[in-house]
mmCIF file of C-alpha atoms in Angstrom:
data_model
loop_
_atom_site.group_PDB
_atom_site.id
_atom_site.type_symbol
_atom_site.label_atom_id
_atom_site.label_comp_id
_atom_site.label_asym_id
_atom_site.label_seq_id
_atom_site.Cartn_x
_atom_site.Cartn_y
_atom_site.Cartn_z
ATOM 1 C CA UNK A 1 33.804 -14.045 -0.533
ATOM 2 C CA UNK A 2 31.666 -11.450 -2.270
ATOM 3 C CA UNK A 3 27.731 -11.066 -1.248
ATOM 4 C CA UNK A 4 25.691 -8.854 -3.980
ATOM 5 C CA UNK A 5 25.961 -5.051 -2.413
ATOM 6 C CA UNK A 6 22.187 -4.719 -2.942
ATOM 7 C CA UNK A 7 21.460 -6.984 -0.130
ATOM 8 C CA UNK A 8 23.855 -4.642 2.393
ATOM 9 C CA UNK A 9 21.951 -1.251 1.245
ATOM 10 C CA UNK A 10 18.664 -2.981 1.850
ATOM 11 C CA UNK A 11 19.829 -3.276 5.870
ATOM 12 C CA UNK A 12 21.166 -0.224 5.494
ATOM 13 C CA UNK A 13 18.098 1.681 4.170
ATOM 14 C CA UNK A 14 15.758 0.050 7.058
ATOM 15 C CA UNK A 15 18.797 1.053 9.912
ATOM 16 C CA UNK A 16 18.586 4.675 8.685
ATOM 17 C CA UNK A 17 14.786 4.896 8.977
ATOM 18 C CA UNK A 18 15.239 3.826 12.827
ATOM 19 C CA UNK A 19 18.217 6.526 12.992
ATOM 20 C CA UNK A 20 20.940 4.876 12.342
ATOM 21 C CA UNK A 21 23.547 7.267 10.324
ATOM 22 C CA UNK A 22 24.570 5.901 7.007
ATOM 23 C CA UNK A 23 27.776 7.659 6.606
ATOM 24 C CA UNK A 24 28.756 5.731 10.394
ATOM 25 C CA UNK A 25 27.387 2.470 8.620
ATOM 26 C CA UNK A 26 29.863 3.130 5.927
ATOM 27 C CA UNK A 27 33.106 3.951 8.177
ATOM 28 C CA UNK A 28 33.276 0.800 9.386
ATOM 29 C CA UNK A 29 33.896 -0.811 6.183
ATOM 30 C CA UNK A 30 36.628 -1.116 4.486
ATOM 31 C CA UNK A 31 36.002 -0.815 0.916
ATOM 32 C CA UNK A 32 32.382 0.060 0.615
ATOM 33 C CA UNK A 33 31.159 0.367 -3.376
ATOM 34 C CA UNK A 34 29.960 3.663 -4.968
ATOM 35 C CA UNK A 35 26.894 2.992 -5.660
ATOM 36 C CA UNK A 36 25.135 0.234 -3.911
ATOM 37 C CA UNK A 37 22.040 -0.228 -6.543
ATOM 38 C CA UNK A 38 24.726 -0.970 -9.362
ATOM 39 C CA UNK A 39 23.832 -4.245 -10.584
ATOM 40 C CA UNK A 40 27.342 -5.885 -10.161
ATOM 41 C CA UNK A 41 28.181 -4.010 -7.138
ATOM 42 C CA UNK A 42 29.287 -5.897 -4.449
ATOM 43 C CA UNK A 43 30.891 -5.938 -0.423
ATOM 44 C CA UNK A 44 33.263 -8.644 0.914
ATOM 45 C CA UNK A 45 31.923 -11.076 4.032
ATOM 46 C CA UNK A 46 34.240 -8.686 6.285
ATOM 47 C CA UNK A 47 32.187 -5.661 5.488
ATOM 48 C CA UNK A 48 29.067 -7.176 5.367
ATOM 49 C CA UNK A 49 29.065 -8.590 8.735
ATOM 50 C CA UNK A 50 30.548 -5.697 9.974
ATOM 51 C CA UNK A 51 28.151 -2.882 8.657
ATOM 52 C CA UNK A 52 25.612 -5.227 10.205
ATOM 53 C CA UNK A 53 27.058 -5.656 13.491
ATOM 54 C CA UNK A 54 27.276 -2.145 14.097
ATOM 55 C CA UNK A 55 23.357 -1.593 13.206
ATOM 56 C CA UNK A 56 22.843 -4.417 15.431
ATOM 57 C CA UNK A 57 24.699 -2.808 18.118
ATOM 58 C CA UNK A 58 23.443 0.493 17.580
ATOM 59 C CA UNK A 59 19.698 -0.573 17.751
ATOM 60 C CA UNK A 60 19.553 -3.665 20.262
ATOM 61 C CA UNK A 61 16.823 -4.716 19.127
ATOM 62 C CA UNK A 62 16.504 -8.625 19.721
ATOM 63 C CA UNK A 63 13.922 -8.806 16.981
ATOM 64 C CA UNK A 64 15.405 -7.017 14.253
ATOM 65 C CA UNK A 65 16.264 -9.596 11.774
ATOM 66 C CA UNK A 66 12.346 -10.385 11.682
ATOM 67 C CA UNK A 67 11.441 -7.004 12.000
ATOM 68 C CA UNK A 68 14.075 -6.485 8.667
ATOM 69 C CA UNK A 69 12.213 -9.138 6.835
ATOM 70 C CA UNK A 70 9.271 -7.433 7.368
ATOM 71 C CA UNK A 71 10.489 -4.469 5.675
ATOM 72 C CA UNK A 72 12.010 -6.024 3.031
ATOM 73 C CA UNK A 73 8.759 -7.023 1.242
ATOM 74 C CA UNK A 74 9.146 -5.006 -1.773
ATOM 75 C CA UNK A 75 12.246 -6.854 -2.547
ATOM 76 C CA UNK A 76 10.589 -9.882 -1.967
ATOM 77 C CA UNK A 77 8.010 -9.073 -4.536
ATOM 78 C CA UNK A 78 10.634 -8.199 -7.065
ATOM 79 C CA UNK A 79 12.270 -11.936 -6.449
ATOM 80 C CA UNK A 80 8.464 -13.357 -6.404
ATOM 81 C CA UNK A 81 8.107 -11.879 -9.768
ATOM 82 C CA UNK A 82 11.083 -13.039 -11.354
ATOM 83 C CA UNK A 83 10.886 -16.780 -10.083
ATOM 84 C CA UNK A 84 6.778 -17.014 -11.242
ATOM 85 C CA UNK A 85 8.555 -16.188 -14.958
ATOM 86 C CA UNK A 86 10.587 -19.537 -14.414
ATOM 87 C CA UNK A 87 8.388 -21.945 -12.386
ATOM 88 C CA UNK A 88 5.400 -23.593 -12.153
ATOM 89 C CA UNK A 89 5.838 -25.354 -8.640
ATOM 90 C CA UNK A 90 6.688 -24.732 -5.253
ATOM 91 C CA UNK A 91 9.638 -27.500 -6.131
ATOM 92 C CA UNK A 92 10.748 -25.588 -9.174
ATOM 93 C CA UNK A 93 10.426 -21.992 -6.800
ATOM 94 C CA UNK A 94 12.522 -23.253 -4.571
ATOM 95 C CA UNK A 95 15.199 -24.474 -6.838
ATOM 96 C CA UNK A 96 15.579 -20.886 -8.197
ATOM 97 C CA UNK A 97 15.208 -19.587 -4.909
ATOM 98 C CA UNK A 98 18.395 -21.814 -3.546
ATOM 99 C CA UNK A 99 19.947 -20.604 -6.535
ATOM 100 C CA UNK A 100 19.519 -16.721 -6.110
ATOM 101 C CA UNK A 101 20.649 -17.158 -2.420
ATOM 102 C CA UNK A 102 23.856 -19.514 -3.799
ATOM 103 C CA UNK A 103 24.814 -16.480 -6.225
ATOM 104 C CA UNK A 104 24.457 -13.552 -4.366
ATOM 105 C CA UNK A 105 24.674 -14.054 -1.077
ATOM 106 C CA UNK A 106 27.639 -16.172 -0.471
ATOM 107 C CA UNK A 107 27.548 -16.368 3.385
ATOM 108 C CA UNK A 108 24.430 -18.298 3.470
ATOM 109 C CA UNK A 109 24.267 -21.911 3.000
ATOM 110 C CA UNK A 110 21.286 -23.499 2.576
ATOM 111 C CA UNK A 111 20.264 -27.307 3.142
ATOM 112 C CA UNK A 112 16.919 -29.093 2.532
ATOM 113 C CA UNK A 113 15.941 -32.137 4.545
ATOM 114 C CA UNK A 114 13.614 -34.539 4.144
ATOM 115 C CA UNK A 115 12.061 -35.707 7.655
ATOM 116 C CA UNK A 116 8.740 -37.821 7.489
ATOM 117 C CA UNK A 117 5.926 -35.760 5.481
ATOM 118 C CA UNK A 118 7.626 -32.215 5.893
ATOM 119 C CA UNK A 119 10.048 -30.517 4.340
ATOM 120 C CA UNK A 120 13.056 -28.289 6.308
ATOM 121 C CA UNK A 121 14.934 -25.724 4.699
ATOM 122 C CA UNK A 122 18.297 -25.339 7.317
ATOM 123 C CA UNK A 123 20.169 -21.901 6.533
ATOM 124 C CA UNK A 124 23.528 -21.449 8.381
ATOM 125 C CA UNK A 125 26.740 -19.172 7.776
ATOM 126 C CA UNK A 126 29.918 -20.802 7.657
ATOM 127 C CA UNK A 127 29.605 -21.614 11.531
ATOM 128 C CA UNK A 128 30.006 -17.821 12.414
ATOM 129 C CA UNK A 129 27.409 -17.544 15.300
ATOM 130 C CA UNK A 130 27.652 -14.017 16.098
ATOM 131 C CA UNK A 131 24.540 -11.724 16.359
ATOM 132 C CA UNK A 132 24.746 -10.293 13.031
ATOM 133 C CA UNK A 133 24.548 -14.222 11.897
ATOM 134 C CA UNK A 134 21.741 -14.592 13.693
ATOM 135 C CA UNK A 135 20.200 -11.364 12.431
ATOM 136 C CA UNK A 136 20.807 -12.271 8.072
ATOM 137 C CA UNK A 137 19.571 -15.932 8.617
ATOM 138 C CA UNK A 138 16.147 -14.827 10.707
ATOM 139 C CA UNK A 139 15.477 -11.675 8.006
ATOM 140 C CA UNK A 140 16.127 -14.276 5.279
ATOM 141 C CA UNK A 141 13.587 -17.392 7.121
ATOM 142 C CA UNK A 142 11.111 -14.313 7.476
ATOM 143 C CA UNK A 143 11.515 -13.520 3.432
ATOM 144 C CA UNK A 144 10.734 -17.067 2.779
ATOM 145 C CA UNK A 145 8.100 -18.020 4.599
ATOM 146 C CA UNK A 146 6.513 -15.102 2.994
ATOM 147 C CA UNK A 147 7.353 -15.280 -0.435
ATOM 148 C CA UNK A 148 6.393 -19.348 -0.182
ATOM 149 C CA UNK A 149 2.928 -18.316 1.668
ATOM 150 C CA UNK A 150 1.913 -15.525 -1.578
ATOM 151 C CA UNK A 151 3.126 -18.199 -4.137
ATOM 152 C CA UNK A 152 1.152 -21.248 -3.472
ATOM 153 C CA UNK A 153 -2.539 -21.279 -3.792
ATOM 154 C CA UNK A 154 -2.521 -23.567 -0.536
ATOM 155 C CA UNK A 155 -2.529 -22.226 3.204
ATOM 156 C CA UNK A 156 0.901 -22.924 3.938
ATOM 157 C CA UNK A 157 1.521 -24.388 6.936
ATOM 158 C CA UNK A 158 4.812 -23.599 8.100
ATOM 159 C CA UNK A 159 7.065 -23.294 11.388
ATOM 160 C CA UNK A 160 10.076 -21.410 11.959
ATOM 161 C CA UNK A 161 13.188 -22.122 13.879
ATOM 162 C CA UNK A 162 15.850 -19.980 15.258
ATOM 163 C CA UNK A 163 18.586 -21.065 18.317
ATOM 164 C CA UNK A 164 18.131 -17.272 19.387
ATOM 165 C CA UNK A 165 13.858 -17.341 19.377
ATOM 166 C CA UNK A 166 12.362 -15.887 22.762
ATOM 167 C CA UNK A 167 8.802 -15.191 24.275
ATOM 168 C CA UNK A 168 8.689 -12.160 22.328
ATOM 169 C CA UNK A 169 9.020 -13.829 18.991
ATOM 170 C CA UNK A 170 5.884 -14.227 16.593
ATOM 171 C CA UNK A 171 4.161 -17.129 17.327
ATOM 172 C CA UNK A 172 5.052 -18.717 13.924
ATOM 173 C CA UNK A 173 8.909 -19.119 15.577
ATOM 174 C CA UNK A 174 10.152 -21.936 18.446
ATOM 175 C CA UNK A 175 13.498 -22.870 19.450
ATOM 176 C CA UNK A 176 15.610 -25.176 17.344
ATOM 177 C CA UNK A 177 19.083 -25.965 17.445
ATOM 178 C CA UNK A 178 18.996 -24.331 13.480
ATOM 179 C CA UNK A 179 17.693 -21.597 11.956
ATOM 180 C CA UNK A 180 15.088 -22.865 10.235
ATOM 181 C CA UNK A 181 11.900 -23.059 8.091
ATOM 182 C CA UNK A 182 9.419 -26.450 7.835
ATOM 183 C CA UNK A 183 6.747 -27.062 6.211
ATOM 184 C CA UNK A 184 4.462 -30.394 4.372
ATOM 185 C CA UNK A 185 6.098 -32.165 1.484
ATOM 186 C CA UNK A 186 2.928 -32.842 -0.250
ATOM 187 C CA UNK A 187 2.805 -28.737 -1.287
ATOM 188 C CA UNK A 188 6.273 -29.260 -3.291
ATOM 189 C CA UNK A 189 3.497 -30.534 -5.944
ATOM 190 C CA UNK A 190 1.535 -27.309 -5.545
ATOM 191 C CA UNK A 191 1.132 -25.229 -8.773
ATOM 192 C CA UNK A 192 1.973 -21.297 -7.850
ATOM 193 C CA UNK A 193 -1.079 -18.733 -7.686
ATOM 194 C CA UNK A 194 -1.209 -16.438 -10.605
ATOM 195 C CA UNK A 195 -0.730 -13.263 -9.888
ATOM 196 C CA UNK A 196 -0.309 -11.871 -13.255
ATOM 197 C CA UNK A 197 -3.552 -9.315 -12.015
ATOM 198 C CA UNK A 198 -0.818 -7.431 -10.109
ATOM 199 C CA UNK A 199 1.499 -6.849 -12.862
ATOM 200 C CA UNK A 200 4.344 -6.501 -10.424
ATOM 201 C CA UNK A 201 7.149 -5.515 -13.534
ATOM 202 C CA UNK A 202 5.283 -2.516 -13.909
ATOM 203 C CA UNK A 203 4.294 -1.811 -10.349
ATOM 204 C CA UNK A 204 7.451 -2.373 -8.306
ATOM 205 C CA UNK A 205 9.068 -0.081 -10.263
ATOM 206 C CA UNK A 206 6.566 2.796 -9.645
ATOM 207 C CA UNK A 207 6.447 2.035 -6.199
ATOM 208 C CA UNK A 208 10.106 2.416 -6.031
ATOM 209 C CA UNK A 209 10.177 5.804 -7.793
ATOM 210 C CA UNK A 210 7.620 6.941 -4.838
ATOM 211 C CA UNK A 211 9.902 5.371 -2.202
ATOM 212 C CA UNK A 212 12.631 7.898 -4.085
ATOM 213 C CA UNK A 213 10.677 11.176 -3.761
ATOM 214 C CA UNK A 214 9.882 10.795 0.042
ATOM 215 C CA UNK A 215 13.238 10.264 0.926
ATOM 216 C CA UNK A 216 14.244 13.842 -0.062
ATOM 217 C CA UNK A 217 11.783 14.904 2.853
ATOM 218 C CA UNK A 218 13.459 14.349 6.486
ATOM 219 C CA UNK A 219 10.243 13.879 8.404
ATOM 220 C CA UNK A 220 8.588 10.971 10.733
ATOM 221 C CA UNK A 221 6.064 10.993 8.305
ATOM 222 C CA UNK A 222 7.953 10.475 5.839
ATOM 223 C CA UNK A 223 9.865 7.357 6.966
ATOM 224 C CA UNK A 224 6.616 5.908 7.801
ATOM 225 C CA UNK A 225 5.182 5.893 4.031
ATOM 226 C CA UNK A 226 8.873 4.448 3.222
ATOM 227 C CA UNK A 227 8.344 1.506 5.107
ATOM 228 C CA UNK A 228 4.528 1.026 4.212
ATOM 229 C CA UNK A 229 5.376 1.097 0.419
ATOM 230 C CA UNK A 230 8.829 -1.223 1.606
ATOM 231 C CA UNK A 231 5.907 -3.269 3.387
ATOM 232 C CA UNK A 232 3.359 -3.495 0.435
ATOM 233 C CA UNK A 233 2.284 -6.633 -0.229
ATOM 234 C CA UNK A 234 1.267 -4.709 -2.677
ATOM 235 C CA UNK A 235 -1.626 -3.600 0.146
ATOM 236 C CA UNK A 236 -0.619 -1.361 2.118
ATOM 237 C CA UNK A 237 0.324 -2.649 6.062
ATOM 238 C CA UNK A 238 -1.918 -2.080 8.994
ATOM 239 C CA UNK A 239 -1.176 0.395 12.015
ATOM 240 C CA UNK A 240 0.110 -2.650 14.090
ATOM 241 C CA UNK A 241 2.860 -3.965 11.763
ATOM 242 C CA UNK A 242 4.148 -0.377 10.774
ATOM 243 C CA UNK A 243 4.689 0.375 14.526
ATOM 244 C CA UNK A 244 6.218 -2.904 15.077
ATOM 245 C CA UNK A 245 8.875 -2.369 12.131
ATOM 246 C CA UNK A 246 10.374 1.327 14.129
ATOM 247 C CA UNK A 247 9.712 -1.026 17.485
ATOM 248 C CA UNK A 248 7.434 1.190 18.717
ATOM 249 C CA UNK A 249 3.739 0.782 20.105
ATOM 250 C CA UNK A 250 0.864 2.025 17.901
ATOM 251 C CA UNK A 251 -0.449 4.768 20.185
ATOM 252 C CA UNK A 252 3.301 5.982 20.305
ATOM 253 C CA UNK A 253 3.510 5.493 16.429
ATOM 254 C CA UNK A 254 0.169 7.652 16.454
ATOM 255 C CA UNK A 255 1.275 9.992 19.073
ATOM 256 C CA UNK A 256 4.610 11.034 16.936
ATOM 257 C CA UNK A 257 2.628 11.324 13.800
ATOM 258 C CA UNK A 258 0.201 13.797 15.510
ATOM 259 C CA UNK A 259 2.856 15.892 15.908
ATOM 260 C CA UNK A 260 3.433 16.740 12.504
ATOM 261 C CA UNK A 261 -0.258 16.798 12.406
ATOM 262 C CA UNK A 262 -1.656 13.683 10.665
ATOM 263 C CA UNK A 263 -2.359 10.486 11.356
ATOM 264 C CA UNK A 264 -1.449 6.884 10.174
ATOM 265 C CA UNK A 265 -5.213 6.565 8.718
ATOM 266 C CA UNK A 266 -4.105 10.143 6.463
ATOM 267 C CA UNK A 267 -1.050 8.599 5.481
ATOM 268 C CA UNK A 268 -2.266 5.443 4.123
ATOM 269 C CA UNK A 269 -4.944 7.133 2.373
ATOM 270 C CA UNK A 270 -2.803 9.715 0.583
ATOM 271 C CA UNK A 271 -0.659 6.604 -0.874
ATOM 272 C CA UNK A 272 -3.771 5.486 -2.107
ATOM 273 C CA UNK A 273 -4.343 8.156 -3.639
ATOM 274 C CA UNK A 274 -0.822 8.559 -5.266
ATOM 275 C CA UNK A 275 -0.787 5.077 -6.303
ATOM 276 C CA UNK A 276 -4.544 4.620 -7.637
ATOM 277 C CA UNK A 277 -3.766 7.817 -10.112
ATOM 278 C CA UNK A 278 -0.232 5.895 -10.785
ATOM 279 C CA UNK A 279 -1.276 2.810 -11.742
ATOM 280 C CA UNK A 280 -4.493 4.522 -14.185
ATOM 281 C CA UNK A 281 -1.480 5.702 -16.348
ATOM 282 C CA UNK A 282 -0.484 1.955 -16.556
ATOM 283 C CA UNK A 283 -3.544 0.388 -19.068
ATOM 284 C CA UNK A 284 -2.811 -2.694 -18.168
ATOM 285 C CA UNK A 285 -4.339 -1.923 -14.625
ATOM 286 C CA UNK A 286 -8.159 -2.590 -14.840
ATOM 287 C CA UNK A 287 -10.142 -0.079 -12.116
ATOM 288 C CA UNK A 288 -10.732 -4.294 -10.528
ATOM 289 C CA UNK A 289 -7.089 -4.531 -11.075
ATOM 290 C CA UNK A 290 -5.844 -1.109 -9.045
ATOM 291 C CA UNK A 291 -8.712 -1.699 -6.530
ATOM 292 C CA UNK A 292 -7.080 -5.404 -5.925
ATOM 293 C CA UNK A 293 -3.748 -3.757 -5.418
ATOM 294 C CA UNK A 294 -5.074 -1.618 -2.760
ATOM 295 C CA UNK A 295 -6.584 -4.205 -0.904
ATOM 296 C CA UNK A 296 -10.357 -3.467 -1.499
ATOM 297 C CA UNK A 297 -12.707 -5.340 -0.515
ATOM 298 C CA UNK A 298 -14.325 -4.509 -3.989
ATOM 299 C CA UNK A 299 -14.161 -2.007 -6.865
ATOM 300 C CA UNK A 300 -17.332 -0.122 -5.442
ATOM 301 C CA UNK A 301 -15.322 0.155 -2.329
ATOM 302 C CA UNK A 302 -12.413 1.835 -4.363
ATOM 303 C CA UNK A 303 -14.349 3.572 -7.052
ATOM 304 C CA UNK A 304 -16.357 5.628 -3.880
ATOM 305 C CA UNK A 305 -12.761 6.338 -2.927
ATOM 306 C CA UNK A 306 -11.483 7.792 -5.695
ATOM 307 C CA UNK A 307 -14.001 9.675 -6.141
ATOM 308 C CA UNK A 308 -13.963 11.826 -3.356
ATOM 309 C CA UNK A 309 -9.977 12.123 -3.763
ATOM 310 C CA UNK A 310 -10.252 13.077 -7.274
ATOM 311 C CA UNK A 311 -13.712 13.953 -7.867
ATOM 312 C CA UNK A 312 -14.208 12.226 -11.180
ATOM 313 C CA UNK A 313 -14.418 7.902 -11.862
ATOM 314 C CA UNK A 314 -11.335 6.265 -12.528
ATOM 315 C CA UNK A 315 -12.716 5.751 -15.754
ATOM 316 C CA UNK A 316 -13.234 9.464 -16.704
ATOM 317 C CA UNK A 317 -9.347 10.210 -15.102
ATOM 318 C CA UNK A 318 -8.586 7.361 -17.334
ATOM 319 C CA UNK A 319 -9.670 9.251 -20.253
ATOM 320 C CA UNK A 320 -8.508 12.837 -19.414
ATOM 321 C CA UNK A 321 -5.170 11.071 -18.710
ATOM 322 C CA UNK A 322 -5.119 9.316 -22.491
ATOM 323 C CA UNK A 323 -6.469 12.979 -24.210
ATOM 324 C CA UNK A 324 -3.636 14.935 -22.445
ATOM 325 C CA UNK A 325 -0.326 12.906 -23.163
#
């Protein structure tokens, strides 16, 4: 059974920003592809699950399959986008969403259920129970409940289930004897939110060409923009969920960062700063529109910003920008 190789290098990229060696990823597999990122690349079960059970074992971490869905919200956005092209409902979302999961990653088999006024999604894995079963189903519940919550226009009330849930899971999971997601019927009906404002064909791909240029730099600091633009919803992620995603505490987050001498605050506002001069090339990006992204309250709020970075409006780096290409 094949499984899209794109969905392996996405574990793989988040196990090698907790220190997990790629080329020992890779050994342990029997025929692993070239190049991951080619679009028809692809891994058998065998190697799937077994690249994943060795990052399992080599970061025991009971809450990594959440803490990979997490991560993974860049590719989420990229799936968001191409399903808003196709559907108007949550119903129609979800049909293309069974779909992409039918055609590319094999493994997983979803079921929907009906049961009073709510809706359950059931994912399972050909009755393999192992860890790294456990880890793929509760990344891909995470994915879901967030891609569902940014589509609708409605607060989506939803629970999620995993056999394998603890104390230390979110408070969004409980036990079930399934790995799970639930949620009300009635919002099948629900139109999706437009979010045509974040033009996410042309900014995934430019946050993806940042993601590129950091990686050539072998630093803490480093790995933590990585996973804030991997987080981006497009805003950037707090202090408390970047610390959470290396399973780490935010004063130890803080306390390694200091030692390259910055500081998470620094780090999100130089992205800011990178991205806001980014997306100015891009005229589809109003100064509303790039202030949005950002996760201003406002455009005063932004335009103060860039200011100071830049020393000039957005509108007059705007211009400067058209006169010199």
């Amino acid at each position: 059974m094949k499984i899209l190789a794109l969905h392996l290098h996405s574990f793989i990229e988040y196990a090698q920003l907790r220190g997990v060696s790629r080329r020992e990823i890779l050994s342990v597999m029997t025929t692993p592809p070239e190049n991951f990122l080619q679009e028809a690349a692809t891994v058998s079960s065998e190697d799937f699950f077994a690249a994943i059970n060795f990052i399992t074992t080599s970061l025991k971490d009971d809450l990594l399959g959440i803490r990979l869905g997490n991560f993974l919200n860049m590719n989420s956005l990229g799936l968001i986008y191409q399903i808003s092209l196709q559907a108007t409902t949550i119903e129609e979302a979800l049909f293309y969403l069974n779909n992409y999961i039918d055609n590319t990653i094999r493994v997983v088999q979803p079921e929907i259920q009906f049961i009073k006024d709510r809706i359950i999604i059931n994912l399972s894995t050909d009755g393999d129970k192992s860890e790294a079963s456990t880890i793929v189903l509760e990344s891909l519940l995470t994915i879901i409940s967030r891609e569902l919550a940014m589509m609708t226009a409605q607060p989506l009330d939803f629970q999620l289930f995993s056999p394998a849930c603890s104390p230390d899971y979110p408070s969004e999971w409980q036990q079930g004897k399934s790995f799970a997601i639930s949620f009300k019927a009635a919002l099948l009906k629900a139109s999706l939110q437009d979010i045509s404002r974040l033009h996410l064909d042309a900014l995934i791909p430019e946050y993806l060409k940042l993601i590129e240029t950091m990686k050539l730099e072998p630093t803490f600091s480093s790995k933590v923009k990585i996973a804030s633009l991997n987080m981006a919803k497009p805003e950037l992620p707090a202090l408390e969920k970047i610390a959470d995603v290396f399973n780490l505490t935010p004063r130890t987050l803080q306390r390694r960062l200091s030692t390259e001498q910055t500081t998470f605050r620094q780090i999100i506002d130089d992205l800011k700063k990178q991205i806001s001069y980014m997306l100015l090339q891009h005229n589809r990006f109003s100064v509303a529109d790039v202030s949005y992204v950002l996760g201003y309250s406002e455009p005063a709020a932004f335009i103060h910003s860039f200011k100071k970075w830049y020393g000039n409006s957005p509108e007059k780096v705007r211009t400067r920008l058209a006169v010199s290409a």
